[in-house]
Amino acid sequence: MSERKIGVLVMSYGTPESLDGIEEYYTHIRRGNPPTPEQLADLSGRYEAIVGGFFPLRENTNRQVAGIQDKLDTFAPGRYMCYQGLKHARPYIEDGVANMAADGVREAVGIVLAPHYSIMSVGGYVERARKKAEELGIEMNFVESYHMHPKLLEALISRVKTGLGPFDASRPVKVLFSAHSLPVRIREINDPYEAQLLETSAAVAEGAGASDWSFTWQSAGRTREPWLGPDILETLKEVAGSGYTQVLSAPIGFVSDHLEVLYDLDIEAIEAARQLGIDFARIEMLNTDPLYMETLAETVISQDQWQQA
Ligand code: FEC
């Protein structure tokens, strides 16, 4: 085995560092177009509503990167060095690649803290990392998705089973799997995102013995173009209309506690459910679940083509 370490670029969405940083962050998400004062106030209000403006995604991403490093050190001591690269906040994806180059890394694997591939999500991360890596002479392989990794499924199945436990067994529970919506135009390019999400949902439902489930979207962007639906707020109305009074939310498209879960589900969807007379609970997020950390470490190692070098 060569002395040189294999770099591991762990990529995640990124979150502002403080309430003052929300405008810069939002401008970056909007590809350099600053939000209007109303849009900024709306987003700031959502961050303020989750634990008084605390930004849990940063801490969770830091812990996840440390967790992957730990597993990699266990599986292959001394071979891998993890770097963080964020899509919309510092250290940006390009900073992560530059940090690898500064440490003399010449070969690296890139992985995103999101299990399902879309050209508009993971594809965007990969494109930016690849461009910077080419510029700096780093050879990189990328993990595109790991949505059916047995350990990921095992972690999610156990969460759904635990989540179903406290419900009243005499009334049916609808399990609602969900993920971040994307513009409807992804359907025109045969994007695998929807099929992969349905595949994960079906496998988790089967493993948990939850036959009464559906998939729904959440957190659609506030733009004029149509986004994939139905949104969870609509789905809750349909579910209530069909007579359900118990819902377990399983946001399998996300892996951390962050705004889209802590606000869109834990505040907005819970309130909508309450008005509809539905008892609403959510599965715990994966965060640093050891099975998730092993999923990531094993998937990284499977993309390490330099193992025999
Ligand atoms: O906790 C936090 O601070 C960050 C939470 C957060 C996560 C996240 C994940 C995904 N997004 C995806 C797609 C889009 C597209 C747009 C878009 C816009 C936003 C805005 C905020 C935001 N996203 Fe996000 N996303 C998170 C937060 N997202 C805030 C801007 C305001 C708003 O619309 O609510 C539209 C961009 C545009 O204007 O063109 C598209 C996808 C994921 C899941 C995969 C991943 O993590 O990368 C897909 C976490």
Short mmCIF file of C-alpha atoms and ligand atoms in Angstrom, two decimals:
data_model
loop_
_atom_site.label_atom_id
_atom_site.label_comp_id
_atom_site.label_asym_id
_atom_site.label_seq_id
_atom_site.Cartn_x
_atom_site.Cartn_y
_atom_site.Cartn_z
CA MET A 1 0.00 0.00 0.00
CA SER A 2 1.39 3.45 -0.88
CA GLU A 3 2.22 5.90 1.94
CA ARG A 4 0.06 8.58 0.36
CA LYS A 5 -3.39 8.99 1.87
CA ILE A 6 -6.56 8.73 -0.15
CA GLY A 7 -8.62 11.88 0.32
CA VAL A 8 -12.33 11.56 1.09
CA LEU A 9 -14.38 14.62 0.22
CA VAL A 10 -17.53 14.46 2.32
CA MET A 11 -20.06 16.87 0.84
CA SER A 12 -23.15 18.29 2.48
CA TYR A 13 -25.68 21.06 1.86
CA GLY A 14 -24.28 23.64 4.32
CA THR A 15 -26.06 26.07 6.59
CA PRO A 16 -25.41 29.67 7.69
CA GLU A 17 -23.04 30.22 10.60
CA SER A 18 -25.30 32.80 12.24
CA LEU A 19 -28.51 34.74 11.63
CA ASP A 20 -26.36 37.48 10.01
CA GLY A 21 -25.09 34.95 7.48
CA ILE A 22 -28.53 33.97 6.14
CA GLU A 23 -28.53 36.55 3.31
CA GLU A 24 -25.17 35.42 1.92
CA TYR A 25 -26.26 31.78 2.18
CA TYR A 26 -29.61 32.39 0.50
CA THR A 27 -27.91 34.41 -2.25
CA HIS A 28 -25.59 31.48 -2.89
CA ILE A 29 -28.54 29.03 -3.11
CA ARG A 30 -30.12 31.45 -5.59
CA ARG A 31 -26.98 31.34 -7.74
CA GLY A 32 -25.88 34.87 -6.87
CA ASN A 33 -29.34 36.53 -6.94
CA PRO A 34 -30.01 38.17 -3.57
CA PRO A 35 -33.41 37.35 -2.04
CA THR A 36 -36.04 40.07 -1.71
CA PRO A 37 -36.49 41.50 1.82
CA GLU A 38 -39.69 39.41 2.12
CA GLN A 39 -37.92 36.19 1.10
CA LEU A 40 -35.09 36.93 3.52
CA ALA A 41 -37.51 37.66 6.36
CA ASP A 42 -39.39 34.44 5.63
CA LEU A 43 -36.24 32.28 5.73
CA SER A 44 -34.86 34.09 8.81
CA GLY A 45 -38.19 33.49 10.54
CA ARG A 46 -37.93 29.77 9.82
CA TYR A 47 -34.39 29.59 11.24
CA GLU A 48 -35.48 31.60 14.30
CA ALA A 49 -38.36 29.19 14.83
CA ILE A 50 -36.07 26.16 15.06
CA VAL A 51 -34.57 26.33 18.50
CA GLY A 52 -34.21 30.11 18.42
CA GLY A 53 -31.95 30.39 15.38
CA PHE A 54 -29.66 27.46 16.11
CA PHE A 55 -28.10 25.88 13.00
CA PRO A 56 -27.99 22.14 13.74
CA LEU A 57 -26.86 21.07 10.27
CA ARG A 58 -23.32 22.44 10.78
CA GLU A 59 -22.76 20.54 14.01
CA ASN A 60 -24.34 17.40 12.55
CA THR A 61 -22.21 17.53 9.41
CA ASN A 62 -19.07 18.00 11.55
CA ARG A 63 -20.02 14.97 13.62
CA GLN A 64 -20.84 12.89 10.55
CA VAL A 65 -17.47 13.68 8.93
CA ALA A 66 -15.72 12.68 12.19
CA GLY A 67 -17.85 9.52 12.31
CA ILE A 68 -16.88 8.46 8.77
CA GLN A 69 -13.21 9.12 9.54
CA ASP A 70 -13.53 6.94 12.61
CA LYS A 71 -15.07 4.04 10.65
CA LEU A 72 -12.51 4.38 7.84
CA ASP A 73 -9.70 4.29 10.43
CA THR A 74 -11.20 1.10 11.81
CA PHE A 75 -11.64 -0.59 8.42
CA ALA A 76 -8.34 0.58 6.88
CA PRO A 77 -6.07 2.22 9.47
CA GLY A 78 -4.10 5.19 8.14
CA ARG A 79 -5.35 5.01 4.54
CA TYR A 80 -8.01 7.72 4.36
CA MET A 81 -8.23 11.39 5.30
CA CYS A 82 -11.66 13.08 5.29
CA TYR A 83 -12.28 16.66 4.17
CA GLN A 84 -15.52 18.59 4.28
CA GLY A 85 -16.99 20.44 1.29
CA LEU A 86 -20.31 22.28 1.51
CA LYS A 87 -22.61 23.24 -1.34
CA HIS A 88 -23.77 26.61 -0.07
CA ALA A 89 -21.52 27.58 2.86
CA ARG A 90 -17.88 27.58 3.93
CA PRO A 91 -15.86 25.43 3.56
CA TYR A 92 -17.28 25.25 0.04
CA ILE A 93 -16.80 22.11 -2.07
CA GLU A 94 -13.94 23.87 -3.88
CA ASP A 95 -12.29 24.71 -0.52
CA GLY A 96 -12.43 21.05 0.47
CA VAL A 97 -10.71 20.01 -2.76
CA ALA A 98 -8.11 22.77 -2.34
CA ASN A 99 -7.42 21.58 1.23
CA MET A 100 -6.81 18.06 -0.07
CA ALA A 101 -4.39 19.40 -2.69
CA ALA A 102 -2.58 21.48 -0.06
CA ASP A 103 -2.02 18.29 1.97
CA GLY A 104 -0.54 16.52 -1.03
CA VAL A 105 -3.54 14.29 -1.77
CA ARG A 106 -3.46 12.99 -5.35
CA GLU A 107 -6.30 10.48 -5.30
CA ALA A 108 -9.68 10.96 -3.67
CA VAL A 109 -13.23 9.68 -3.37
CA GLY A 110 -16.19 12.06 -3.16
CA ILE A 111 -19.43 11.22 -1.35
CA VAL A 112 -22.53 13.31 -0.56
CA LEU A 113 -24.51 13.16 2.69
CA ALA A 114 -27.67 12.43 0.68
CA PRO A 115 -28.38 8.82 -0.37
CA HIS A 116 -30.37 9.45 -3.58
CA TYR A 117 -29.02 10.75 -6.89
CA SER A 118 -30.47 13.54 -8.92
CA ILE A 119 -28.62 15.56 -11.52
CA MET A 120 -29.97 18.59 -9.64
CA SER A 121 -28.73 17.50 -6.23
CA VAL A 122 -25.78 15.08 -6.04
CA GLY A 123 -24.97 15.79 -9.69
CA GLY A 124 -24.34 19.44 -8.81
CA TYR A 125 -21.96 18.58 -5.98
CA VAL A 126 -20.03 16.16 -8.16
CA GLU A 127 -19.68 18.58 -11.05
CA ARG A 128 -18.17 21.27 -8.83
CA ALA A 129 -15.78 18.88 -7.07
CA ARG A 130 -14.69 17.29 -10.34
CA LYS A 131 -13.95 20.66 -11.92
CA LYS A 132 -11.79 21.80 -9.00
CA ALA A 133 -10.05 18.42 -8.74
CA GLU A 134 -9.14 18.52 -12.44
CA GLU A 135 -7.79 22.03 -12.00
CA LEU A 136 -5.60 20.92 -9.09
CA GLY A 137 -4.52 17.58 -10.56
CA ILE A 138 -6.38 15.28 -8.15
CA GLU A 139 -7.80 12.06 -9.56
CA MET A 140 -11.30 11.61 -8.12
CA ASN A 141 -13.97 8.92 -8.05
CA PHE A 142 -17.49 9.71 -6.92
CA VAL A 143 -20.21 7.81 -5.15
CA GLU A 144 -23.47 8.69 -6.89
CA SER A 145 -25.97 6.98 -4.58
CA TYR A 146 -26.17 4.44 -1.80
CA HIS A 147 -29.93 4.35 -1.27
CA MET A 148 -30.15 0.53 -1.10
CA HIS A 149 -27.10 -0.16 1.06
CA PRO A 150 -28.23 -2.92 3.48
CA LYS A 151 -26.95 -1.03 6.56
CA LEU A 152 -28.74 2.17 5.53
CA LEU A 153 -31.95 0.17 5.10
CA GLU A 154 -31.42 -1.58 8.44
CA ALA A 155 -31.02 1.78 10.23
CA LEU A 156 -34.17 3.17 8.60
CA ILE A 157 -36.20 0.01 9.20
CA SER A 158 -35.37 0.10 12.89
CA ARG A 159 -36.43 3.77 13.07
CA VAL A 160 -39.78 3.05 11.41
CA LYS A 161 -40.41 0.12 13.77
CA THR A 162 -39.56 2.30 16.78
CA GLY A 163 -41.66 5.16 15.41
CA LEU A 164 -44.71 2.93 15.01
CA GLY A 165 -44.46 1.66 18.59
CA PRO A 166 -46.27 4.42 20.51
CA PHE A 167 -49.30 4.66 18.15
CA ASP A 168 -52.71 3.31 19.16
CA ALA A 169 -52.72 -0.21 17.69
CA SER A 170 -56.50 -0.21 17.34
CA ARG A 171 -56.37 2.50 14.62
CA PRO A 172 -54.41 2.33 11.33
CA VAL A 173 -51.18 4.32 10.94
CA LYS A 174 -50.21 5.75 7.55
CA VAL A 175 -46.42 5.87 7.06
CA LEU A 176 -45.48 8.85 4.88
CA PHE A 177 -42.01 8.60 3.33
CA SER A 178 -40.77 11.94 2.03
CA ALA A 179 -37.89 13.77 0.37
CA HIS A 180 -37.03 17.24 -0.89
CA SER A 181 -39.08 18.10 -3.93
CA LEU A 182 -37.38 19.13 -7.17
CA PRO A 183 -38.68 20.96 -10.25
CA VAL A 184 -40.97 18.75 -12.35
CA ARG A 185 -38.61 19.17 -15.32
CA ILE A 186 -36.34 16.43 -13.86
CA ARG A 187 -38.88 13.99 -15.33
CA GLU A 188 -37.98 15.11 -18.85
CA ILE A 189 -34.39 13.92 -18.41
CA ASN A 190 -35.18 10.52 -16.95
CA ASP A 191 -33.58 11.44 -13.64
CA PRO A 192 -33.27 8.46 -11.24
CA TYR A 193 -34.22 10.51 -8.13
CA GLU A 194 -37.90 9.49 -7.91
CA ALA A 195 -37.31 5.81 -8.67
CA GLN A 196 -34.52 5.59 -6.10
CA LEU A 197 -36.67 7.23 -3.41
CA LEU A 198 -39.51 4.81 -4.12
CA GLU A 199 -37.10 1.90 -4.02
CA THR A 200 -35.81 2.91 -0.56
CA SER A 201 -39.37 3.53 0.69
CA ALA A 202 -40.63 0.14 -0.49
CA ALA A 203 -37.66 -1.73 1.02
CA VAL A 204 -37.96 0.07 4.37
CA ALA A 205 -41.73 -0.42 4.51
CA GLU A 206 -41.33 -4.12 3.78
CA GLY A 207 -38.54 -4.55 6.34
CA ALA A 208 -40.58 -2.76 9.00
CA GLY A 209 -43.74 -4.69 8.18
CA ALA A 210 -45.53 -1.41 7.40
CA SER A 211 -47.85 -2.23 4.51
CA ASP A 212 -49.85 1.00 4.77
CA TRP A 213 -47.52 3.64 3.31
CA SER A 214 -47.15 6.23 0.61
CA PHE A 215 -44.48 8.54 -0.69
CA THR A 216 -44.91 12.31 -0.70
CA TRP A 217 -42.77 15.37 -1.39
CA GLN A 218 -41.81 18.19 0.96
CA SER A 219 -39.90 21.48 1.14
CA ALA A 220 -40.50 22.56 -2.48
CA GLY A 221 -38.58 25.68 -3.47
CA ARG A 222 -40.30 29.02 -3.58
CA THR A 223 -39.93 29.56 -7.32
CA ARG A 224 -42.45 30.04 -10.12
CA GLU A 225 -41.83 26.77 -11.93
CA PRO A 226 -43.83 23.65 -10.95
CA TRP A 227 -42.26 21.34 -8.35
CA LEU A 228 -42.92 17.64 -7.81
CA GLY A 229 -46.00 16.99 -5.70
CA PRO A 230 -48.11 16.29 -3.84
CA ASP A 231 -46.52 18.16 -0.96
CA ILE A 232 -46.87 16.58 2.48
CA LEU A 233 -49.34 19.29 3.54
CA GLU A 234 -51.66 18.21 0.69
CA THR A 235 -51.07 14.55 1.40
CA LEU A 236 -52.07 15.03 5.03
CA LYS A 237 -55.43 16.41 3.86
CA GLU A 238 -55.94 13.39 1.58
CA VAL A 239 -54.95 11.00 4.36
CA ALA A 240 -57.35 12.68 6.79
CA GLY A 241 -60.06 12.54 4.11
CA SER A 242 -59.54 8.78 3.89
CA GLY A 243 -60.22 8.47 7.62
CA TYR A 244 -56.70 8.19 9.05
CA THR A 245 -55.97 9.73 12.44
CA GLN A 246 -52.35 8.57 12.83
CA VAL A 247 -49.33 9.36 10.63
CA LEU A 248 -45.66 8.42 10.96
CA SER A 249 -43.43 10.71 8.93
CA ALA A 250 -40.25 9.12 7.53
CA PRO A 251 -38.14 11.73 5.68
CA ILE A 252 -35.80 9.20 4.08
CA GLY A 253 -34.39 11.74 1.60
CA PHE A 254 -32.55 13.49 4.45
CA VAL A 255 -29.94 12.26 6.89
CA SER A 256 -29.69 15.03 9.51
CA ASP A 257 -31.71 17.16 11.82
CA HIS A 258 -31.90 20.47 9.92
CA LEU A 259 -34.30 23.17 8.75
CA GLU A 260 -36.25 21.04 6.27
CA VAL A 261 -37.02 18.52 8.99
CA LEU A 262 -37.16 20.67 12.13
CA TYR A 263 -39.31 23.37 10.50
CA ASP A 264 -41.12 21.85 7.52
CA LEU A 265 -42.11 18.70 9.40
CA ASP A 266 -41.79 19.37 13.13
CA ILE A 267 -43.50 22.77 13.02
CA GLU A 268 -45.45 23.15 9.76
CA ALA A 269 -46.63 19.59 9.10
CA ILE A 270 -47.36 18.90 12.78
CA GLU A 271 -49.57 21.99 12.93
CA ALA A 272 -51.38 20.98 9.72
CA ALA A 273 -51.89 17.48 11.11
CA ARG A 274 -53.20 18.84 14.41
CA GLN A 275 -55.82 20.90 12.56
CA LEU A 276 -56.86 17.76 10.69
CA GLY A 277 -57.17 15.72 13.88
CA ILE A 278 -54.14 13.56 13.03
CA ASP A 279 -51.58 12.33 15.58
CA PHE A 280 -48.30 12.99 13.79
CA ALA A 281 -44.89 11.62 14.75
CA ARG A 282 -41.59 11.55 12.90
CA ILE A 283 -38.81 8.94 12.84
CA GLU A 284 -35.47 10.05 14.25
CA MET A 285 -32.94 11.24 11.72
CA LEU A 286 -29.84 9.14 11.04
CA ASN A 287 -27.32 11.78 12.12
CA THR A 288 -24.31 9.70 13.32
CA ASP A 289 -26.06 6.32 13.56
CA PRO A 290 -23.18 3.77 13.43
CA LEU A 291 -24.97 1.87 10.65
CA TYR A 292 -25.13 5.04 8.57
CA MET A 293 -21.47 5.79 9.26
CA GLU A 294 -20.60 2.24 8.16
CA THR A 295 -22.73 2.65 5.04
CA LEU A 296 -20.70 5.71 4.10
CA ALA A 297 -17.31 4.21 4.97
CA GLU A 298 -18.00 0.95 3.10
CA THR A 299 -19.31 2.85 0.08
CA VAL A 300 -16.21 5.05 0.02
CA ILE A 301 -13.93 2.02 0.20
CA SER A 302 -15.82 0.40 -2.68
CA GLN A 303 -14.88 3.40 -4.83
CA ASP A 304 -11.19 3.26 -3.87
CA GLN A 305 -9.74 1.97 -7.14
CA TRP A 306 -6.19 2.58 -5.91
CA GLN A 307 -6.31 -0.19 -3.29
CA GLN A 308 -3.83 -2.39 -5.12
CA ALA A 309 -1.52 0.51 -6.04
O1 FEC B 1 -30.63 23.39 7.80
C1 FEC B 1 -30.21 24.11 6.89
O2 FEC B 1 -29.69 25.20 7.13
C2 FEC B 1 -30.26 23.70 5.45
C3 FEC B 1 -31.43 22.83 5.16
C4 FEC B 1 -31.54 22.39 3.71
C5 FEC B 1 -31.27 21.13 3.23
C6 FEC B 1 -31.62 21.11 1.84
C7 FEC B 1 -31.50 19.99 1.04
C8 FEC B 1 -31.85 19.92 -0.26
N1 FEC B 1 -32.22 20.98 -1.06
C9 FEC B 1 -32.48 20.51 -2.31
C10 FEC B 1 -32.87 21.24 -3.40
C11 FEC B 1 -33.14 22.61 -3.38
C12 FEC B 1 -33.51 23.39 -4.54
C13 FEC B 1 -33.73 24.68 -4.12
C14 FEC B 1 -33.51 24.70 -2.71
C15 FEC B 1 -33.65 25.82 -1.90
C16 FEC B 1 -33.40 25.84 -0.53
C17 FEC B 1 -33.52 27.01 0.33
C18 FEC B 1 -33.17 26.63 1.61
C19 FEC B 1 -32.81 25.23 1.56
N2 FEC B 1 -32.95 24.78 0.26
FE1 FEC B 1 -32.53 22.91 -0.41
N3 FEC B 1 -32.07 22.35 1.47
C20 FEC B 1 -32.03 23.16 2.60
C21 FEC B 1 -32.40 24.49 2.65
N4 FEC B 1 -33.15 23.43 -2.29
C22 FEC B 1 -33.15 27.48 2.88
C23 FEC B 1 -33.95 28.39 -0.17
C24 FEC B 1 -35.24 28.85 0.38
C25 FEC B 1 -36.34 27.89 0.15
O3 FEC B 1 -36.73 27.71 -1.03
O4 FEC B 1 -36.78 27.31 1.15
C26 FEC B 1 -34.14 25.88 -4.99
C27 FEC B 1 -32.94 26.65 -5.39
C28 FEC B 1 -33.27 27.66 -6.43
O5 FEC B 1 -33.79 28.75 -6.04
O6 FEC B 1 -33.03 27.34 -7.59
C29 FEC B 1 -33.60 22.85 -5.97
C30 FEC B 1 -32.28 19.07 -2.32
C31 FEC B 1 -31.89 18.70 -1.05
C32 FEC B 1 -31.59 17.27 -0.52
C33 FEC B 1 -30.27 16.78 -1.01
C34 FEC B 1 -29.11 17.50 -0.38
O7 FEC B 1 -29.00 17.55 0.86
O8 FEC B 1 -28.32 18.04 -1.16
C35 FEC B 1 -32.48 18.15 -3.50
C36 FEC B 1 -30.70 19.98 4.01
#
